[in-house]
Coordinates of C-alpha atoms and ligand atoms in Angstrom, one line a residue:
M218 CA -0.2 0.0 -0.1
R219 CA 1.6 3.6 -0.7
L220 CA 1.4 6.1 1.1
I221 CA 0.7 10.0 1.0
L222 CA 1.1 11.7 5.1
I223 CA -0.4 15.3 5.0
G224 CA 1.6 16.9 8.4
F225 CA 4.5 15.2 9.7
G226 CA 3.9 16.3 12.7
A227 CA 3.8 14.2 16.5
V228 CA 1.4 12.1 14.5
G229 CA 2.9 11.2 11.5
Q230 CA 6.3 10.8 13.1
G231 CA 4.4 8.4 15.1
F232 CA 3.3 6.8 12.4
A233 CA 6.5 6.6 10.8
K234 CA 8.3 5.4 13.7
L235 CA 5.4 1.8 13.6
L236 CA 4.9 1.3 10.4
H237 CA 9.2 0.9 10.1
E238 CA 9.6 -1.5 13.7
K239 CA 6.5 -3.5 12.7
A240 CA 7.6 -4.3 8.9
N241 CA 8.9 -7.3 9.2
N242 CA 6.1 -8.2 11.9
L243 CA 3.6 -7.2 9.7
R244 CA 5.2 -8.9 6.2
A245 CA 5.0 -12.1 7.9
T246 CA 2.0 -12.0 10.0
V247 CA -1.0 -10.4 7.9
G248 CA 0.8 -9.9 4.3
F249 CA 0.7 -5.7 4.4
E250 CA 3.2 -4.1 3.4
A251 CA 3.2 -0.5 3.0
S252 CA 5.8 2.4 1.8
I253 CA 5.5 6.8 2.6
V254 CA 5.4 7.9 -0.8
G255 CA 5.1 11.2 -0.4
V256 CA 4.9 13.5 2.6
A257 CA 3.9 17.7 2.7
T258 CA 4.0 19.9 5.5
A259 CA 3.5 22.9 5.9
T260 CA 7.2 23.9 7.8
R261 CA 8.8 21.3 6.1
G262 CA 8.6 20.8 2.7
N263 CA 7.3 18.6 0.7
L264 CA 8.9 15.3 -0.6
Y265 CA 7.7 12.4 -2.9
C266 CA 9.1 8.9 -4.8
A267 CA 6.7 6.8 -6.4
D268 CA 9.7 3.9 -5.3
G269 CA 8.9 5.2 -1.7
L270 CA 11.0 7.3 0.7
D271 CA 13.1 5.9 3.2
I272 CA 12.0 6.1 6.5
P273 CA 15.1 7.1 9.0
A274 CA 16.3 10.0 6.3
L275 CA 12.4 11.2 6.5
L276 CA 12.6 11.5 10.1
S277 CA 15.9 12.7 10.4
A278 CA 15.0 14.9 8.0
A279 CA 12.0 16.5 10.3
E280 CA 14.1 16.2 13.3
A281 CA 16.1 18.5 11.4
G282 CA 13.5 20.9 11.2
S283 CA 13.5 20.4 7.0
F284 CA 13.1 18.4 4.0
A285 CA 15.8 19.8 2.4
S286 CA 18.8 17.3 4.1
Y287 CA 16.8 13.7 3.0
P288 CA 19.2 12.7 1.1
A289 CA 18.7 13.3 -2.6
G290 CA 17.0 10.8 -5.0
A291 CA 17.2 9.8 -9.0
S292 CA 13.1 9.9 -9.0
L293 CA 12.8 12.9 -5.3
Q294 CA 10.8 14.8 -5.8
R295 CA 10.7 17.9 -4.0
D296 CA 8.5 20.8 -5.7
L297 CA 5.8 19.3 -5.5
S298 CA 2.6 21.2 -3.9
V299 CA 0.2 19.1 -2.3
T300 CA -2.4 19.4 -5.2
D301 CA 0.1 17.9 -7.7
M302 CA 0.9 15.0 -5.3
I303 CA -2.9 14.4 -4.7
A304 CA -2.4 13.0 -8.1
P305 CA -5.0 9.5 -9.9
G306 CA -2.5 6.0 -9.6
A307 CA 0.2 8.7 -7.1
A308 CA -0.9 7.0 -3.9
D309 CA -3.3 3.8 -2.7
A310 CA -4.7 5.9 0.4
L311 CA -4.2 9.1 1.7
L312 CA -3.2 9.8 5.1
E313 CA -4.7 13.4 7.0
L314 CA -2.8 14.4 9.9
S315 CA -2.5 17.9 9.1
P316 CA -3.8 20.5 12.4
T317 CA -7.6 20.1 12.6
N318 CA -9.3 23.1 12.0
L319 CA -12.8 22.3 13.8
E320 CA -14.6 25.9 12.4
T321 CA -14.2 25.2 8.6
A322 CA -12.7 21.9 8.4
Q323 CA -10.3 23.7 5.2
P324 CA -7.9 23.4 3.9
A325 CA -8.2 19.1 4.8
L326 CA -11.2 18.9 3.5
E327 CA -10.2 19.7 0.2
T328 CA -7.3 17.8 -0.1
C329 CA -9.8 14.5 1.3
Y330 CA -12.2 15.2 -2.2
R331 CA -9.0 15.5 -3.6
A332 CA -7.9 11.9 -2.9
L333 CA -11.2 10.5 -3.0
D334 CA -11.1 12.1 -6.7
A335 CA -7.7 10.4 -6.9
G336 CA -8.9 7.4 -6.1
M337 CA -7.3 6.6 -2.4
H338 CA -8.9 5.5 0.6
L339 CA -8.8 8.7 3.2
V340 CA -8.0 7.5 6.9
L341 CA -7.6 10.8 8.8
A342 CA -6.3 11.9 12.2
N343 CA -7.0 15.6 11.6
K344 CA -10.6 15.2 13.0
G345 CA -12.2 18.9 11.0
P346 CA -13.1 17.0 8.4
V347 CA -14.8 14.1 10.5
A348 CA -16.6 16.7 12.9
L349 CA -18.8 18.5 10.4
H350 CA -18.5 16.4 7.1
Y351 CA -18.7 13.0 8.5
A352 CA -21.5 12.0 5.7
D353 CA -20.3 13.1 2.7
L354 CA -17.0 11.9 3.0
G355 CA -19.0 8.9 3.8
A356 CA -20.8 9.0 0.9
R357 CA -18.0 10.2 -1.5
A358 CA -16.3 7.5 -0.5
G359 CA -18.0 4.7 -0.5
A360 CA -19.3 6.2 -4.3
C361 CA -15.9 5.5 -5.5
G362 CA -15.6 1.9 -4.2
L363 CA -13.1 3.4 -1.7
Q364 CA -13.1 3.8 2.4
M365 CA -12.9 6.6 4.4
R366 CA -11.6 5.7 8.2
C367 CA -11.5 8.2 11.1
E368 CA -10.4 5.5 14.3
A369 CA -7.3 8.2 14.7
T370 CA -9.7 11.1 15.8
V371 CA -11.1 9.5 18.5
M372 CA -9.6 8.3 21.6
A373 CA -6.3 7.7 19.4
G374 CA -5.5 4.0 18.8
T375 CA -8.1 2.1 21.6
P376 CA -10.9 1.5 19.3
T377 CA -13.5 2.9 19.2
M378 CA -15.0 3.8 16.2
Q379 CA -14.2 0.2 15.3
L380 CA -15.8 -1.0 18.7
A381 CA -19.3 1.4 18.1
Q382 CA -19.3 -0.3 14.2
E383 CA -18.1 -3.6 14.0
A384 CA -17.9 -4.7 17.2
L385 CA -21.5 -3.4 17.8
A386 CA -22.6 -3.8 14.4
G387 CA -26.4 -4.7 15.4
C388 CA -26.9 -2.9 18.6
Q389 CA -28.4 0.6 19.2
I390 CA -26.1 3.6 20.6
Q391 CA -28.2 5.2 22.4
S392 CA -25.7 7.4 24.0
A393 CA -22.2 7.8 24.9
R394 CA -20.7 9.4 27.9
G395 CA -16.7 10.1 28.9
I396 CA -13.7 11.1 29.1
L397 CA -12.1 12.0 25.2
N398 CA -9.9 15.0 25.9
G399 CA -5.9 13.8 26.8
T400 CA -5.0 17.4 27.6
T401 CA -7.3 17.8 29.7
N402 CA -7.4 14.8 31.4
Y403 CA -3.4 14.9 31.9
I404 CA -3.7 18.6 33.1
L405 CA -5.9 17.9 35.7
T406 CA -4.3 14.2 37.1
Q407 CA -1.2 16.8 37.4
M408 CA -2.6 19.2 39.4
E409 CA -4.2 17.4 41.8
S410 CA -0.4 16.1 42.8
G411 CA 0.1 20.0 43.4
E412 CA 1.6 21.0 39.7
S413 CA 0.5 24.1 38.0
Y414 CA -1.9 24.4 35.3
H415 CA 0.6 26.0 33.0
A416 CA 3.7 23.6 34.3
A417 CA 0.9 20.7 33.2
L418 CA -0.2 22.5 29.9
E419 CA 3.8 23.2 28.8
K420 CA 4.4 18.9 29.8
A421 CA 0.8 18.0 27.8
Q422 CA 2.2 19.8 24.4
A423 CA 6.4 18.6 24.9
L424 CA 4.6 15.1 25.5
G425 CA 2.4 15.2 22.1
Y426 CA -0.7 15.3 23.7
A427 CA -1.7 18.8 23.0
E428 CA -3.6 19.8 19.8
A429 CA -1.1 22.8 17.7
D430 CA -3.1 25.4 19.2
P431 CA -3.4 23.7 22.8
S432 CA -6.8 26.5 23.7
G433 CA -8.9 23.6 22.0
D434 CA -8.0 21.1 24.6
V435 CA -8.9 23.4 27.9
D436 CA -11.2 25.5 25.8
G437 CA -12.9 21.9 25.4
W438 CA -13.3 22.4 21.8
D439 CA -11.5 18.9 21.1
A440 CA -13.1 16.9 23.0
A441 CA -16.9 18.4 21.1
G442 CA -15.1 17.9 18.3
K443 CA -15.2 14.7 18.8
L444 CA -18.6 13.8 20.2
L445 CA -19.6 15.1 17.1
I446 CA -18.0 12.7 14.5
L447 CA -19.5 9.8 17.3
A448 CA -23.0 11.1 17.6
N449 CA -23.0 11.4 13.1
A450 CA -21.2 8.0 13.5
L451 CA -23.1 5.6 16.0
F452 CA -26.3 7.6 16.3
G453 CA -26.3 8.4 12.7
S454 CA -27.4 12.7 13.4
R455 CA -26.5 15.4 11.4
L456 CA -25.1 17.1 15.0
T457 CA -23.5 21.0 14.6
M458 CA -21.4 22.7 16.8
G459 CA -24.4 24.4 17.3
D460 CA -26.0 21.6 19.0
L461 CA -23.7 21.4 22.0
Q462 CA -22.7 23.6 25.0
V463 CA -19.5 23.4 25.3
S464 CA -16.5 24.7 28.3
G465 CA -13.5 23.6 29.4
I466 CA -11.4 23.2 32.8
G467 CA -9.6 27.1 32.3
G468 CA -11.8 27.9 35.3
I469 CA -10.5 25.1 37.5
G470 CA -8.2 26.7 40.3
A471 CA -5.7 24.8 42.5
D472 CA -8.2 25.3 44.8
D473 CA -11.1 24.1 43.2
I474 CA -9.0 20.9 42.9
N475 CA -8.1 20.8 46.7
L476 CA -11.9 22.0 47.6
A477 CA -13.1 18.6 45.5
R478 CA -10.8 16.5 46.9
E479 CA -11.6 17.4 50.6
Q480 CA -15.3 16.2 49.6
N481 CA -14.1 13.1 47.7
Q482 CA -14.3 13.6 44.7
R483 CA -12.9 14.9 41.5
Y484 CA -12.4 17.3 38.3
K485 CA -13.3 15.8 34.9
L486 CA -13.6 17.0 31.9
I487 CA -17.2 14.9 30.8
A488 CA -18.4 14.8 26.9
Q489 CA -21.6 13.7 26.4
A490 CA -23.8 12.4 23.8
S491 CA -27.4 12.1 23.3
P492 CA -28.9 12.0 19.2
S493 CA -30.6 15.2 19.7
G494 CA -27.7 16.9 21.6
G495 CA -24.8 16.7 23.8
M496 CA -22.5 18.6 25.7
V497 CA -18.9 19.1 27.2
K498 CA -17.9 20.5 30.9
A499 CA -15.8 20.4 33.9
M500 CA -17.8 18.3 36.5
R501 CA -17.0 17.0 40.0
L502 CA -17.4 13.5 40.1
P503 CA -17.7 11.4 43.6
V504 CA -14.7 8.8 43.7
S505 CA -16.3 6.6 43.7
D506 CA -17.4 7.3 39.9
P507 CA -15.8 4.7 37.5
L508 CA -14.4 7.8 35.3
A509 CA -12.9 9.9 38.1
S510 CA -10.2 6.6 38.3
V511 CA -9.1 7.3 35.1
G512 CA -5.7 9.8 35.0
G513 CA -3.1 10.7 32.8
A514 CA -3.7 10.9 29.1
T515 CA -6.2 8.4 29.6
N516 CA -8.7 7.9 27.9
A517 CA -13.2 6.3 28.3
I518 CA -16.1 6.2 27.2
T519 CA -19.4 4.4 27.8
L520 CA -22.0 3.7 25.2
E521 CA -25.5 3.1 26.7
T522 CA -27.2 0.0 24.0
D523 CA -30.3 -1.4 23.4
L524 CA -29.1 -5.1 23.4
L525 CA -26.0 -5.3 25.9
G526 CA -26.4 -2.3 28.3
A527 CA -23.5 -0.3 29.0
I528 CA -20.3 -1.0 27.3
T529 CA -17.3 0.6 28.5
L530 CA -13.8 0.8 27.0
I531 CA -10.6 2.9 28.5
G532 CA -7.5 3.6 26.9
A533 CA -4.7 5.7 25.3
G534 CA -6.9 9.1 24.6
A535 CA -3.7 10.5 23.4
G536 CA 0.6 10.3 22.2
S537 CA 2.6 9.7 18.7
R538 CA 2.7 6.4 18.9
E539 CA -1.0 5.8 20.8
T540 CA -2.4 7.9 17.2
G541 CA 0.0 6.5 15.3
A542 CA -1.4 2.4 16.4
A543 CA -5.3 4.3 15.4
L544 CA -3.8 5.1 11.5
L545 CA -2.0 1.5 11.6
A546 CA -4.9 0.1 12.2
D547 CA -7.1 1.6 10.3
L548 CA -4.7 0.8 6.8
L549 CA -5.1 -2.8 7.7
A550 CA -9.0 -2.9 7.7
I551 CA -8.9 -1.4 4.5
Q552 CA -6.1 -4.9 3.3
R553 CA -8.4 -6.4 4.9
C554 CA -11.6 -5.3 3.3
Q555 CA -9.9 -5.2 -0.2
C556 CA -8.5 -9.0 0.8
N557 CA -12.3 -10.1 1.0
Q558 CA -13.8 -8.5 -2.1
A559 CA -10.5 -10.5 -4.2
D560 CA -11.6 -13.6 -2.2
A561 CA -15.4 -12.7 -3.4
S562 CA -14.7 -12.1 -6.8
A563 CA -12.0 -15.0 -7.1
Ligands
LIG49 N1 -5.1 16.8 21.6 C1 -5.7 15.5 22.2 C2 -5.7 14.8 23.0 C3 -5.3 14.8 21.3 O1 -5.5 16.0 23.9 O2 -7.4 14.3 23.3 C4 -6.3 13.4 20.8 O3 -6.6 13.4 19.8

């Protein structure tokens, strides 16, 4: 599978490292072989090589801050724009990993449509296009015989979308409630240990949990974007941001955390949605509430279903490696589907 990556920040680099580390194992166990043929970034430059880019060299160049240091090669192209790179036949799948824009979803949305027109499957970690245009992207992909997958957009590699859409197929999901932002959960957990808000936020950025603009995390918009994705994917709703009440953790200080502790409570940024709407809000939970014990960048979600009652999933919610794992899982799912189709037509 030949891949083009749009964006090569923490998530793109985490994914590239995983792909490199696991290449032999994936080939031997599931016959999966992938090469990164193109990378386009806002600050480091662009690279395209139809024979595949060298991942260690790509990672070194990214660390040095510019693809100018990537070694020259006969078929290497450095001057292709994103638009020119996404040409029919240039790759099998496009991974949209650029920073999220939850107001317009651009420029990623146009990139996604262009990739579908060029015959590429879509795999997204960027939440904007899926939060705002889930149904349309899915329909366009389906009409072209392609897949649009977005496991990385909610709870990193913890398989929320696969659980809801594949393992719980046949169940009606009535509501979703949980902790959907790793950065704020990490900050609240660190504050409980006496760290300041700003020191904890800086650490969350250094650990690769926070968005490029962390106000999206602390003000609740990242969790709200994830709720929209879940509402679209789980309930078939077409909710918009206007259907959600959103607030963040900005007003919570050390005194609030200490007072809550004295009363056997903990602050958590809770996101919840039903088919008709939802909210993101910092709440004090009794320590006996299972969500109160979910600490650090870990996330959790409880899905209320008609056939199985409540199903709760707890796992990594952010991080370069953890999100890279979701991209890999989506690519493997695309490969499984292609194999099934090939078997069916044989
Ligand atoms: N900034 C996000 C978070 C990354 O902290 O949860 C994962 O979506």
